Short mmCIF file of N, CA and C and ligand atoms in Angstrom, two decimals:
data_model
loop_
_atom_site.label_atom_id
_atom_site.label_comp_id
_atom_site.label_asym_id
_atom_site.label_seq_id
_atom_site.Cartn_x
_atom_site.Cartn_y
_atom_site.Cartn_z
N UNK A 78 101.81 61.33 103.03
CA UNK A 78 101.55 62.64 102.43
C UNK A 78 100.90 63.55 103.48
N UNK A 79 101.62 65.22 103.36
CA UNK A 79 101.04 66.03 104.35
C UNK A 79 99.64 66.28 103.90
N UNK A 80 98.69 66.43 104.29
CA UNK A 80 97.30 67.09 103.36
C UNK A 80 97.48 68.71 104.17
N UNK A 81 97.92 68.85 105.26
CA UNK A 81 97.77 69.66 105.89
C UNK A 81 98.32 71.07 105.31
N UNK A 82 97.80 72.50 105.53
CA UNK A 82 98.65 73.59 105.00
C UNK A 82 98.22 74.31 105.33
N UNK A 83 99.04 75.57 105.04
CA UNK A 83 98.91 76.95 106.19
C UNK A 83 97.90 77.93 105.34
N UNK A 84 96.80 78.32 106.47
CA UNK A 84 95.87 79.04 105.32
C UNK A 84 95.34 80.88 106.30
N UNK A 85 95.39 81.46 105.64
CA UNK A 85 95.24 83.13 105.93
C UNK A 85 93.77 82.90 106.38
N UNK A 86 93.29 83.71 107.12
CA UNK A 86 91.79 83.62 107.74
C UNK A 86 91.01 84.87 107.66
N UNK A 87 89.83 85.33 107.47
CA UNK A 87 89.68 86.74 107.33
C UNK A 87 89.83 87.58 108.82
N UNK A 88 90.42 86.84 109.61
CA UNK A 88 91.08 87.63 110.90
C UNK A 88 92.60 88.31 110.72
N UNK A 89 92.80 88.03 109.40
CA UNK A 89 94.22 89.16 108.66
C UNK A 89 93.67 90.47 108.61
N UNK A 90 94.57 91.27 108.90
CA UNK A 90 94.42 92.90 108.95
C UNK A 90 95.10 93.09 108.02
N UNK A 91 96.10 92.56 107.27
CA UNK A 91 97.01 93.25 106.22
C UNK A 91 97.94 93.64 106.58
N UNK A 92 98.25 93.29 107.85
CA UNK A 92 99.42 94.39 108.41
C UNK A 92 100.95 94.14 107.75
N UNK A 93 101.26 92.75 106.88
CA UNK A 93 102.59 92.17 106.10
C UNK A 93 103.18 91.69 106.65
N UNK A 94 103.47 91.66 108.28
CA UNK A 94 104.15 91.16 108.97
C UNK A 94 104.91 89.80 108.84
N UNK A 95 103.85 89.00 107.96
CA UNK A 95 104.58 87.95 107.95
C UNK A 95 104.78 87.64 106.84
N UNK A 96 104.87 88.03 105.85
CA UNK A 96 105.77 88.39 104.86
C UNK A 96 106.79 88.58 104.59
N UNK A 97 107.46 89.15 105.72
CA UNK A 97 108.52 89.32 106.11
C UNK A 97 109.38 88.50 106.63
N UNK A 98 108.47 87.42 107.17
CA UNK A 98 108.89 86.28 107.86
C UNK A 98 109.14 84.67 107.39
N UNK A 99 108.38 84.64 105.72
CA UNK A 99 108.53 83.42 105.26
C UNK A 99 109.78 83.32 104.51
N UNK A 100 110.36 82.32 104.70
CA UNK A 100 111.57 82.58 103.96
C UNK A 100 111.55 82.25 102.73
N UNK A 101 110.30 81.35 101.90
CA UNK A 101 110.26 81.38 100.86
C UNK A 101 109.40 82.47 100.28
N UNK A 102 109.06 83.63 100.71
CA UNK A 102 107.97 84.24 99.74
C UNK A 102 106.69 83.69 99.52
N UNK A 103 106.11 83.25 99.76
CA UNK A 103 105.02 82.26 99.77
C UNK A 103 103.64 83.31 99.74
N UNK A 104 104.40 84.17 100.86
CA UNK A 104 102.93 84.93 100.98
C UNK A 104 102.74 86.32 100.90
N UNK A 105 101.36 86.68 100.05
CA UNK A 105 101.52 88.27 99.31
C UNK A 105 100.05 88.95 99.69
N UNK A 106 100.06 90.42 99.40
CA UNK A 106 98.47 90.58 99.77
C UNK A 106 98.79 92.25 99.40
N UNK A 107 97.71 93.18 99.80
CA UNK A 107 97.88 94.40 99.76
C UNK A 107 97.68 95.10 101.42
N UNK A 108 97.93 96.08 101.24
CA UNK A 108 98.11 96.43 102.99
C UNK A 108 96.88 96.43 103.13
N UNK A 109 96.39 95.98 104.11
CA UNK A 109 95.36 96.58 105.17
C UNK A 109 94.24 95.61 104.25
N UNK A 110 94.44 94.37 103.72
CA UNK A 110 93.27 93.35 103.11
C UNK A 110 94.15 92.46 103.43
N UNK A 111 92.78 90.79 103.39
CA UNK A 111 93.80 90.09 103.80
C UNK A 111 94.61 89.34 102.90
N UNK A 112 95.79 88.72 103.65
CA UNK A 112 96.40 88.20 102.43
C UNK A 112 96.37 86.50 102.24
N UNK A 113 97.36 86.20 101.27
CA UNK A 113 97.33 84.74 100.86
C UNK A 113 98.79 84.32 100.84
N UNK A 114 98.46 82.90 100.97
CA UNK A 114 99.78 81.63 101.03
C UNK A 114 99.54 80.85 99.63
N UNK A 115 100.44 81.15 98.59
CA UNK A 115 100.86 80.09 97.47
C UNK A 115 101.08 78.88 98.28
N UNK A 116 100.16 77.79 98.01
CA UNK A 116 100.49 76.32 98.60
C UNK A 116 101.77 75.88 97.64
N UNK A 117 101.78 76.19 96.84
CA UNK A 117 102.46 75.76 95.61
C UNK A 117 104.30 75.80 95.93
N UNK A 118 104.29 77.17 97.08
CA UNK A 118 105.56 77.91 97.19
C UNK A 118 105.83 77.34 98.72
N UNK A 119 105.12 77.28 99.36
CA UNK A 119 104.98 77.11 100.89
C UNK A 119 105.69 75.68 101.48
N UNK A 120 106.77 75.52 102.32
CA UNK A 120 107.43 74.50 102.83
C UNK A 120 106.89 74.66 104.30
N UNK A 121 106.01 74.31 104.56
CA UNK A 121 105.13 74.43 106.16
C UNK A 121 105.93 74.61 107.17
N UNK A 122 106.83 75.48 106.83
CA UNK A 122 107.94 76.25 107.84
C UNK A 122 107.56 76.45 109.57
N UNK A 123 105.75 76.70 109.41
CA UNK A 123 105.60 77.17 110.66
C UNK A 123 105.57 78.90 111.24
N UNK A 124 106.76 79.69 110.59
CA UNK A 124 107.25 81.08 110.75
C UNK A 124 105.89 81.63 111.06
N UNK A 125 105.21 82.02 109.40
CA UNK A 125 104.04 82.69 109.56
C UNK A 125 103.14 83.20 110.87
N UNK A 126 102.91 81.78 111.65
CA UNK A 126 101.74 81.30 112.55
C UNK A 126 102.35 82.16 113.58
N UNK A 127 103.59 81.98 113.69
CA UNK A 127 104.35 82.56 115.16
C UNK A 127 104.03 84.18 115.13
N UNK A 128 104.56 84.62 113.58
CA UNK A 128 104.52 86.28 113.41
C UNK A 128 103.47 86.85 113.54
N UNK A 129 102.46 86.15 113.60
CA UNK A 129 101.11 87.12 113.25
C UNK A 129 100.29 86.99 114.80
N UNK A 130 100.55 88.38 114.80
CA UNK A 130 99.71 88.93 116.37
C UNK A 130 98.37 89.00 116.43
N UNK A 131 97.77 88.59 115.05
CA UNK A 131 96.22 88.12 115.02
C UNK A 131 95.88 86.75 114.94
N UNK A 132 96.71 86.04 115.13
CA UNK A 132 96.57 84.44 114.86
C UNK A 132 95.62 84.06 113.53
N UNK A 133 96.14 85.01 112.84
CA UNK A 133 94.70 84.97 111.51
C UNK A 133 95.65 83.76 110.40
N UNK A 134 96.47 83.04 110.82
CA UNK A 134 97.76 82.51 109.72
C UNK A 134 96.91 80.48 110.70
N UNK A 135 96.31 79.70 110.37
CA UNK A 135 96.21 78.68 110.43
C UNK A 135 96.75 77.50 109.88
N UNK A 136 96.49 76.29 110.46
CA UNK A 136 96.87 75.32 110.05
C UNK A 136 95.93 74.14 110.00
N UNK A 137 95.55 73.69 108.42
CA UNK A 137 94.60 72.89 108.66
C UNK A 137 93.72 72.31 107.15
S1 LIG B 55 100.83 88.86 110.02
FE1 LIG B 55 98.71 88.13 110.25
S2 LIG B 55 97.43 89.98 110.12
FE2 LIG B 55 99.47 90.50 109.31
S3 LIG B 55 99.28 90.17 107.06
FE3 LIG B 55 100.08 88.28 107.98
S4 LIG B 55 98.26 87.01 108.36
FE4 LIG B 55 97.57 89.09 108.07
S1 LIG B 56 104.52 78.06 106.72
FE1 LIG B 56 106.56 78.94 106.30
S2 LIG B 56 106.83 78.73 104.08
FE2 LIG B 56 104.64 78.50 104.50
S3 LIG B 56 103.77 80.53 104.24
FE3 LIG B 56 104.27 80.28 106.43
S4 LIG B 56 106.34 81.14 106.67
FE4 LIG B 56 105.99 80.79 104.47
#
């Protein structure tokens, strides 16, 4: 079993970017706050971590 999963950090700006990038939808927020990952929805794709130019998208 993975325990591991991808978690938003308050180093998110809101910017959506990677939102754009999950291919399941997983992750939602409002602009410019930070946002969140449904574990529920999330297949640890990886995408997220790459898109975000704040490295605010972890793993752990
Ligand atoms: S790409 Fe990074 S800074 Fe932008 S909303 Fe996603 S987690 Fe936040
Ligand atoms: S790891 Fe993949 S599936 Fe999970 S939130 Fe990031 S982009 Fe979406």
């Amino acid at each position: 079993m993975d325990l591991l999963s991808y978690k938003i950090t308050d180093s998110c700006v809101g910017c959506a970017i990677c939102t754009t990038k999950c291919p399941v939808k997983a992750i939602s927020g409002q602009r410019r706050h930070r946002h969140e990952i449904d574990a529920s929805k999330c297949i640890k794709c990886g995408a997220c971590t790459i898109s975000c130019k704040f490295r605010a998208i972890v793993r752990g």
